[in-house]
Short mmCIF file of C-alpha atoms and ligand atoms in Angstrom, two decimals:
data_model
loop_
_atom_site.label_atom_id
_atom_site.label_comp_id
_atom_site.label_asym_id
_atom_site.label_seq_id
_atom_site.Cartn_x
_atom_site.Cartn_y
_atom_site.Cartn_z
CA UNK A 1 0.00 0.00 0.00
CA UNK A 2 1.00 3.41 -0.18
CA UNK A 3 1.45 5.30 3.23
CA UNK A 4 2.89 8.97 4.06
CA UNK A 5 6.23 8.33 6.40
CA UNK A 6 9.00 10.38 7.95
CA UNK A 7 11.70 9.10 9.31
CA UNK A 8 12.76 11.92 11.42
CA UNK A 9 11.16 14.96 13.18
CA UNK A 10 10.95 18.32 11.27
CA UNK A 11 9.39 20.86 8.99
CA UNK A 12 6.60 19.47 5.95
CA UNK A 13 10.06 18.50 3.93
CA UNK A 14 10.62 15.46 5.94
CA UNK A 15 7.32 13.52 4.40
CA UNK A 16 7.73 10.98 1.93
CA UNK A 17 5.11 8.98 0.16
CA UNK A 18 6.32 5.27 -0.23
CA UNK A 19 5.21 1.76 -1.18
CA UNK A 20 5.19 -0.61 1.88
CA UNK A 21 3.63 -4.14 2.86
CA UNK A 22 -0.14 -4.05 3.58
CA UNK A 23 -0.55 -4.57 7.03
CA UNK A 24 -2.45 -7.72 8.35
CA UNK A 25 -5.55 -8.09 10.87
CA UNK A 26 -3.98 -10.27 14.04
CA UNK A 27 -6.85 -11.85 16.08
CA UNK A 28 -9.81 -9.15 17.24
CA UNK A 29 -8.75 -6.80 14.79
CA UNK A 30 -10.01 -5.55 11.36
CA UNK A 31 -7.94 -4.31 8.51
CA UNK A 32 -10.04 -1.21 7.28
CA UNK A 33 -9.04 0.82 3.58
CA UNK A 34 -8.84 4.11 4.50
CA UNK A 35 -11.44 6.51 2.47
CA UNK A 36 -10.40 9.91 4.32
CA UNK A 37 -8.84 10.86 6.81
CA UNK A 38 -8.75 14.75 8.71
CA UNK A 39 -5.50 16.25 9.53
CA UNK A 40 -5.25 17.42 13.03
CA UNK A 41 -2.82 20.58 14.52
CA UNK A 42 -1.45 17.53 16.75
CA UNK A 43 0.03 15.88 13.30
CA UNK A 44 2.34 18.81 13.25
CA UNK A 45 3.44 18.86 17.36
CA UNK A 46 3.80 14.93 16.22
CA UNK A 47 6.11 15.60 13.00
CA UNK A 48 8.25 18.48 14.60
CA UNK A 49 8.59 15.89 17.75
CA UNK A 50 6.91 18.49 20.36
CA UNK A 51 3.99 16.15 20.90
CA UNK A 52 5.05 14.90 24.21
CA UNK A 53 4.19 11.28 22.70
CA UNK A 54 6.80 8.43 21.87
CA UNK A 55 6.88 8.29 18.27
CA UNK A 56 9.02 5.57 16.61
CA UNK A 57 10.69 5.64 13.10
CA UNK A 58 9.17 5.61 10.63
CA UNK A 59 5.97 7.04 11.96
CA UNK A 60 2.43 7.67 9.57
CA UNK A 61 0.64 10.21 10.67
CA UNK A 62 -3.06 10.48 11.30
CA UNK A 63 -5.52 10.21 14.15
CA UNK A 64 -9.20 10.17 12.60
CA UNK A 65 -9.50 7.88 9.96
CA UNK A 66 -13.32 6.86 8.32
CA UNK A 67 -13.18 4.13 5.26
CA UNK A 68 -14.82 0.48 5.34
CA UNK A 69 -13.83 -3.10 6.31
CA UNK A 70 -11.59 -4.95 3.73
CA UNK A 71 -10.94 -8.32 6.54
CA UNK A 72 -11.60 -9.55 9.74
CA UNK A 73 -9.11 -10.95 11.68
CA UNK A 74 -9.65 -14.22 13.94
CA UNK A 75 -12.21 -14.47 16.55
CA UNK A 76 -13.78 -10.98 15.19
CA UNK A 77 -17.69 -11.14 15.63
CA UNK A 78 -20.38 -8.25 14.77
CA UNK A 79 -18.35 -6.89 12.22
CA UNK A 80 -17.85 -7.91 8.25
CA UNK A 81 -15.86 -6.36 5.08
CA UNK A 82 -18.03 -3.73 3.53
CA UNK A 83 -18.95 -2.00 7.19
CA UNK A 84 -18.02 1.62 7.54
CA UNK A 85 -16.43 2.76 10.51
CA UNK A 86 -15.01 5.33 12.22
CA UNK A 87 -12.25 4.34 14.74
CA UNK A 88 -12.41 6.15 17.84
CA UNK A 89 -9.47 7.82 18.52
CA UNK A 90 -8.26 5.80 21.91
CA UNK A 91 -7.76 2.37 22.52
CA UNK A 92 -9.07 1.65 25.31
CA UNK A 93 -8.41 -1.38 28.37
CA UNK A 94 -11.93 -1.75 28.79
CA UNK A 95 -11.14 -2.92 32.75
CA UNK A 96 -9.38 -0.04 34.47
CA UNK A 97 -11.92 2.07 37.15
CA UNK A 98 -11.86 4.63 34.28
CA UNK A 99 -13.08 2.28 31.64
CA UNK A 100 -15.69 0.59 33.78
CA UNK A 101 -17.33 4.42 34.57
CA UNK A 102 -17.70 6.20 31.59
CA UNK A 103 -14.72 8.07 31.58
CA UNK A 104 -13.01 5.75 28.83
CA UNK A 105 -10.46 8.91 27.76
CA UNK A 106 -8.61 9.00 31.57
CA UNK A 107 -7.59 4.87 30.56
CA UNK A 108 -4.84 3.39 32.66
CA UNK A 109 -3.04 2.26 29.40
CA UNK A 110 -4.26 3.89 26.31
CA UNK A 111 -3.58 3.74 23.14
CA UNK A 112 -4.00 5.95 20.22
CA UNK A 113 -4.78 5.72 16.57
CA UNK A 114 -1.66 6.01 14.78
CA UNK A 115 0.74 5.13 17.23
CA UNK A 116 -0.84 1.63 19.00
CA UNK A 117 -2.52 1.19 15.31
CA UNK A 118 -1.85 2.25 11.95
CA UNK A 119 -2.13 5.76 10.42
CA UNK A 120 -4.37 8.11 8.88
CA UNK A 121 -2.29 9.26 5.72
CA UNK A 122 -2.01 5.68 4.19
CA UNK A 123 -4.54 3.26 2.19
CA UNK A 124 -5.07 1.03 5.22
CA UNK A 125 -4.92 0.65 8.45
CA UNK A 126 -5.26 -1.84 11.19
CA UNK A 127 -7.59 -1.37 14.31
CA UNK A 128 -9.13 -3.09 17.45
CA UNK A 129 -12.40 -4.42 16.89
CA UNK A 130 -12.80 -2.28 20.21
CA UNK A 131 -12.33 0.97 18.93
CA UNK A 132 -14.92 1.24 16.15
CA UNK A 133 -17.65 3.40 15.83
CA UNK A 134 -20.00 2.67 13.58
CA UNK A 135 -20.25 5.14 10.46
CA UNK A 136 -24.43 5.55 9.74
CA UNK A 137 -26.29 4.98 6.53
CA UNK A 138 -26.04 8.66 4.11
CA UNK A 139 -23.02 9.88 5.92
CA UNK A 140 -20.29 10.51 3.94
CA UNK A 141 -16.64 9.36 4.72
CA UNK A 142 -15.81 13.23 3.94
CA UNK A 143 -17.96 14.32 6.77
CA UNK A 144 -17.69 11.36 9.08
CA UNK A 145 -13.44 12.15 8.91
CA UNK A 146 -14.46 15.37 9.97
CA UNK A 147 -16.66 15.01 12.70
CA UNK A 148 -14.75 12.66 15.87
CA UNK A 149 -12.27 14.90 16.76
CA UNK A 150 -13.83 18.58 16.32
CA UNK A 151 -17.50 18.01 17.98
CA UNK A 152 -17.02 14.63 20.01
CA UNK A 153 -14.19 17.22 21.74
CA UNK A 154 -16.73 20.01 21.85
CA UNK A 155 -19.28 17.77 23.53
CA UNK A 156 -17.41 16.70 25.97
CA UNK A 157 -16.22 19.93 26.87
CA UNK A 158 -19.71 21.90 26.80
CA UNK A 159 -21.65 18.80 27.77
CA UNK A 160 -19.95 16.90 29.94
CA UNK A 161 -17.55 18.73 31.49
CA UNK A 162 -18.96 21.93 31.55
CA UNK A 163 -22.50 20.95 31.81
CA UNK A 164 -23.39 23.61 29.55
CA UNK A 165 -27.53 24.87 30.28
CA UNK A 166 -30.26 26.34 27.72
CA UNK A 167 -30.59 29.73 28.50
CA UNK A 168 -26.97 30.44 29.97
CA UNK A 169 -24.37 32.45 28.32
CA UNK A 170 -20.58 30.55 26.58
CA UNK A 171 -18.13 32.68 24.79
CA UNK A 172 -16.44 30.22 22.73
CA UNK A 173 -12.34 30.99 21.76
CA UNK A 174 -10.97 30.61 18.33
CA UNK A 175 -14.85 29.90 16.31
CA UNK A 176 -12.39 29.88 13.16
CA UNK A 177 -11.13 26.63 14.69
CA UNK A 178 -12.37 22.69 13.87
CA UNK A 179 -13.57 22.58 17.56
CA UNK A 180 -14.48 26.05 17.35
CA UNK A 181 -16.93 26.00 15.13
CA UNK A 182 -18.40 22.40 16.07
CA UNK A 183 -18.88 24.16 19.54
CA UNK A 184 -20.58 27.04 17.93
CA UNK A 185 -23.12 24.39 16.64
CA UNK A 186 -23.49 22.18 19.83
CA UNK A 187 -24.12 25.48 22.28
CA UNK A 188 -26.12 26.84 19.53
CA UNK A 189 -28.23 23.62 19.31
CA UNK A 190 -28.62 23.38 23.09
CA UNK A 191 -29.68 27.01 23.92
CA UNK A 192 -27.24 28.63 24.72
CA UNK A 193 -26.61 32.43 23.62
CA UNK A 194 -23.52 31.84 21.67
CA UNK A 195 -20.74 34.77 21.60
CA UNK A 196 -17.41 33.56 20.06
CA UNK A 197 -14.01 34.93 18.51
CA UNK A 198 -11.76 34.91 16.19
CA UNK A 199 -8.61 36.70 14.75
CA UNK A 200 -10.69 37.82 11.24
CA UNK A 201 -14.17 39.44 10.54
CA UNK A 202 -14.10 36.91 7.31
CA UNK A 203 -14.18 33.84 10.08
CA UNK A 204 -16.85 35.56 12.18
CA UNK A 205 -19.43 35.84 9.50
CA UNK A 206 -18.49 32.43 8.59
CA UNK A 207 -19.46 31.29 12.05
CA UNK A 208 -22.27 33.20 12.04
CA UNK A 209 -24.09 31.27 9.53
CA UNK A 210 -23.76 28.20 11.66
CA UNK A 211 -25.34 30.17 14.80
CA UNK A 212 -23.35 32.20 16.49
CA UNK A 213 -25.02 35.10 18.08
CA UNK A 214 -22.16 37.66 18.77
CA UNK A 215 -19.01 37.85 16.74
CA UNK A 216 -15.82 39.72 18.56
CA UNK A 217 -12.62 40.41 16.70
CA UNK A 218 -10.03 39.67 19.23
CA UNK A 219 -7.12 41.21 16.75
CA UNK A 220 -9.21 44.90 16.99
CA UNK A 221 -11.31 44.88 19.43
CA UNK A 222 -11.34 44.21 24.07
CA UNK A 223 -12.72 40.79 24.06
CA UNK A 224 -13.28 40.93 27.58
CA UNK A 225 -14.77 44.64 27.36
CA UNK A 226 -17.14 43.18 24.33
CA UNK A 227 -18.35 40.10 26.81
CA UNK A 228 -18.91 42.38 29.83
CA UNK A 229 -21.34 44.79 27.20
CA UNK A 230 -22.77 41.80 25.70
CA UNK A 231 -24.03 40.40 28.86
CA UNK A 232 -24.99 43.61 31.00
CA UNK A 233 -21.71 43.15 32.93
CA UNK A 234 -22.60 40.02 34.20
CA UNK A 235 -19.98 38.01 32.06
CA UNK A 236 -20.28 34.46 30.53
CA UNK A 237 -21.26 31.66 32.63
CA UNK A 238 -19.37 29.83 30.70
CA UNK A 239 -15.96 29.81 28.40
CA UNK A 240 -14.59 27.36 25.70
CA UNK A 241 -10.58 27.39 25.64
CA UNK A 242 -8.68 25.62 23.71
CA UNK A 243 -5.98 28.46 22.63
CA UNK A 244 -3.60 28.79 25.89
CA UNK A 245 -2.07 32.58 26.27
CA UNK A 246 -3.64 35.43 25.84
CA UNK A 247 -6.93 33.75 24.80
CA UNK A 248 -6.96 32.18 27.85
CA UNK A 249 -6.34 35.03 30.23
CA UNK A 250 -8.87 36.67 28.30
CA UNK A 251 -11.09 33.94 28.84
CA UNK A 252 -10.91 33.71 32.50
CA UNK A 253 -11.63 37.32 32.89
CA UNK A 254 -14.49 37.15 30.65
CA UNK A 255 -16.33 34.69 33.30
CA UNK A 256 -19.18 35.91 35.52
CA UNK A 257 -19.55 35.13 38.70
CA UNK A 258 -19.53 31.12 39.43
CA UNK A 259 -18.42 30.48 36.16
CA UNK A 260 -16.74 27.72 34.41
CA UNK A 261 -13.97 28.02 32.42
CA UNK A 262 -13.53 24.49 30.23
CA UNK A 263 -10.39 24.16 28.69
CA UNK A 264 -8.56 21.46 26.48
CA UNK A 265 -6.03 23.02 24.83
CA UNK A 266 -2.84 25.43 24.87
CA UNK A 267 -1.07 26.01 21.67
CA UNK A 268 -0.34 30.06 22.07
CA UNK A 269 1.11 29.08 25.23
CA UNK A 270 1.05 26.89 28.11
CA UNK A 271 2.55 28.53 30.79
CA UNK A 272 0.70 32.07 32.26
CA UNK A 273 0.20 33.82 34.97
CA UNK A 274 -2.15 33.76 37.53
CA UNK A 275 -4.46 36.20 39.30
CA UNK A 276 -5.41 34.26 42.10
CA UNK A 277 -7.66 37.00 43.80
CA UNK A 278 -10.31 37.71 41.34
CA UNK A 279 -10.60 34.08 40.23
CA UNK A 280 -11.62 32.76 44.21
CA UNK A 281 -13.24 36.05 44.85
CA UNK A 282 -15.77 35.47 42.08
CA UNK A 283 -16.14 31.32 42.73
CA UNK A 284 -14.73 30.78 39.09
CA UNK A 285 -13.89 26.83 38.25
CA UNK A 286 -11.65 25.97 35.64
CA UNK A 287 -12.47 22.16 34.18
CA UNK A 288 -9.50 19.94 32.27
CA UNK A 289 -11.06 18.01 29.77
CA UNK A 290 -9.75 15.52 27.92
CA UNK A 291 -10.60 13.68 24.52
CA UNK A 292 -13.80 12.37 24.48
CA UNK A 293 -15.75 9.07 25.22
CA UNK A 294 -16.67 6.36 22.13
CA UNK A 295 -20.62 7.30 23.26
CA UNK A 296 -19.77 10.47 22.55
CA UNK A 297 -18.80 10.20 18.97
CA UNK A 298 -22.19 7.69 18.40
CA UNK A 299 -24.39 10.75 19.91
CA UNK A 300 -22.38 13.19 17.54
CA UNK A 301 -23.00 10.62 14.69
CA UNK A 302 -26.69 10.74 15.43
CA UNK A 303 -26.48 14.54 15.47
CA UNK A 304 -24.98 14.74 11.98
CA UNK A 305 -27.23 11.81 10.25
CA UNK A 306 -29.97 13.83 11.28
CA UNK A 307 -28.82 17.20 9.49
CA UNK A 308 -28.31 18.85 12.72
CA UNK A 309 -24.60 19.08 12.57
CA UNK A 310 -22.23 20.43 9.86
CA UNK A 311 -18.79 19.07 9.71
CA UNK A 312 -17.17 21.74 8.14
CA UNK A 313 -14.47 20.51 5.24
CA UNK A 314 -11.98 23.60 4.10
CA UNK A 315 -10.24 20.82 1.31
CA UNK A 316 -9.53 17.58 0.00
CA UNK A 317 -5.89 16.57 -1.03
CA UNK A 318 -4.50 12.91 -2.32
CA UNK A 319 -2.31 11.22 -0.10
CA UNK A 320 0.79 12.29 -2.33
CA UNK A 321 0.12 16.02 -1.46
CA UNK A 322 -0.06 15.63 2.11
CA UNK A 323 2.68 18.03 2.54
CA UNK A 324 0.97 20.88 0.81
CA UNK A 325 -2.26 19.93 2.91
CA UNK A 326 -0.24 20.06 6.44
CA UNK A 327 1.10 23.32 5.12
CA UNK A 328 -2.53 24.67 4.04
CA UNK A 329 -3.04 24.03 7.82
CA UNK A 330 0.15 25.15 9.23
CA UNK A 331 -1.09 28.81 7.93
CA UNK A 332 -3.91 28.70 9.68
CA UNK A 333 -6.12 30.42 6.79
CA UNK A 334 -8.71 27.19 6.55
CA UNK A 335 -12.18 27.29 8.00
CA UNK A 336 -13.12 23.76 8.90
CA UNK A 337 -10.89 20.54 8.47
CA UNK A 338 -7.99 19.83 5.64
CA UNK A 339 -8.64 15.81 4.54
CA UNK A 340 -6.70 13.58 2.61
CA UNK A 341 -8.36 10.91 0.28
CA UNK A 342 -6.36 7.82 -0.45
ZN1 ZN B 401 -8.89 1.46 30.76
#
């Protein structure tokens, strides 16, 4: 098969598209051909060997694969070549206390496409009977690529972790973003009054169409000023981070009184200072969160086979030009997810 490799950690120039064996189903495991598959900001932290995972030589990249069944290996029941799936994204123990109480992404000893399984930029894969997620009738491989990562994520955070209310108020960082904009469309969906950000007016009225009720341009304008106006000073009961930096400082003091701050991500920095005053003066919370659960992607799933949800694709490249796509999304000018198509 053909697969995307690099055998050592740097810039888009260290990709190379080669012929290698197919890989084989061992016993409980399927060998799925890969239809599409979304590229995620983590593939680059991964490449330029800043991901804080192992990676071993030569790695394929890739962490959100959809295509169908080509083979079953032994002992695999309830699933057959010609099934669509979606893997989700960790492999799991199944047995550890986090496993046995529906908080399947805090595993003992996970694993995670791409580096306990094969990789996204290649024909095939290989995958866990364990992790799949089945992909419904009229959804398209495009969209179903596009949706684990960006709303299961977003769920978890408003849903879950947050516990995110009709009627309350979430100012959502970054609704340019994959996550962003799923968010937009999950808060949106579940009553919230949905004010979000981003660094262009362009990406604003973009999010706009898919409901957000107050764009803020945090390149010209005081995003914490604009919440505070927004809100009759009373400041969002809740806030979506997944920037790090400035965004998040921003984000903190954007938070009313009692609220929650849900955060699961720090590219634009991960180290800031702290008011610690204000923040137990006001009762403000700020909630880790963490991948998602595999019920999670099935209830996003049911979401977007219904027409509720959007996955939002910015472009479609083969697997040859997966350089120029992880460029595309190294300049952060996309709306929406980058895919390759084998
Ligand atoms: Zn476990």
């Amino acid at each position: 098969m053909k697969a995307v490799l690099f055998h050592e950690f740097g810039h888009s120039n260290v990709l190379r598209v080669e012929e290698i064996d197919d890989p084989r189903p061992c016993a409980g495991e399927v060998l799925i051909r890969n239809r599409a598959s979304a590229l995620n900001h983590l593939d680059i932290d991964v490449r330029e060997g800043i991901s804080r995972f192992p990676v071993a030589f030569p790695h394929i990249l890739g962490v959100e694969v959809a295509g169908e069944i080509v083979e079953v290996g032994k002992g695999v029941t309830g699933w057959a070549p010609g099934d669509r799936v979606n893997p989700y994204i960790i492999g799991t123990c199944g047995e550890c206390r986090f496993c046995r109480s529906a908080r399947e992404s805090l595993c003992l000893t996970p694993g995670f496409i791409s580096f306990s399984t094969g990789g996204g930029y290649a024909e095939m894969l290989v995958c866990p009977t364990r992790q799949l997620v089945r992909i419904p009738d009229g959804v398209s491989f495009e969209d179903a690529a596009a949706l684990q990562v960006a709303f299961a994520t977003a769920w978890h955070m408003l849903f879950t972790r947050a516990q995110l209310m009709a009627g309350e108020t979430v100012m959502i960082n970054s609704v340019g973003s994959g996550i962003g904009s799923a968010a937009v469309q999950l808060a949106r969906r579940a009553g919230a009054f949905v004010i979000g950000n981003a660094s262009s007016d362009e990406k604003l009225a973009r999010a706009r169409e898919l409901g957000l009720d107050e764009g803020i341009n945090h390149a010209t304008e005081d995003v914490v000023g604009r919440v505070m106006e927004l809100t009759d000073e009373a400041g969002a009961d809740v806030v979506f981070e997944h920037v790090g930096g400035d965004l998040f400082q921003k984000g903190l003091e954007s938070l009313g009184k009692d609220g929650r701050l849900v955060i699961c991500g720090a590219h634009a920095g991960e180290v800031v200072p702290f008011d610690i005053i204000p923040f137990f003066r006001a009762q403000k919370r700020i909630i880790g969160s963490f991948v998602y659960s595999r019920l999670e992607v099935e209830k996003c799933f049911d979401l977007l086979a219904r027409g509720q949800v959007e996955p939002l694709v910015h472009s479609t490249f083969p697997l040859e030009r997966a350089a120029e796509a992880m460029d595309v999304m190294e300049r952060r000018e996309h709306f929406g997810k980058i895919l390759l198509t084998p």
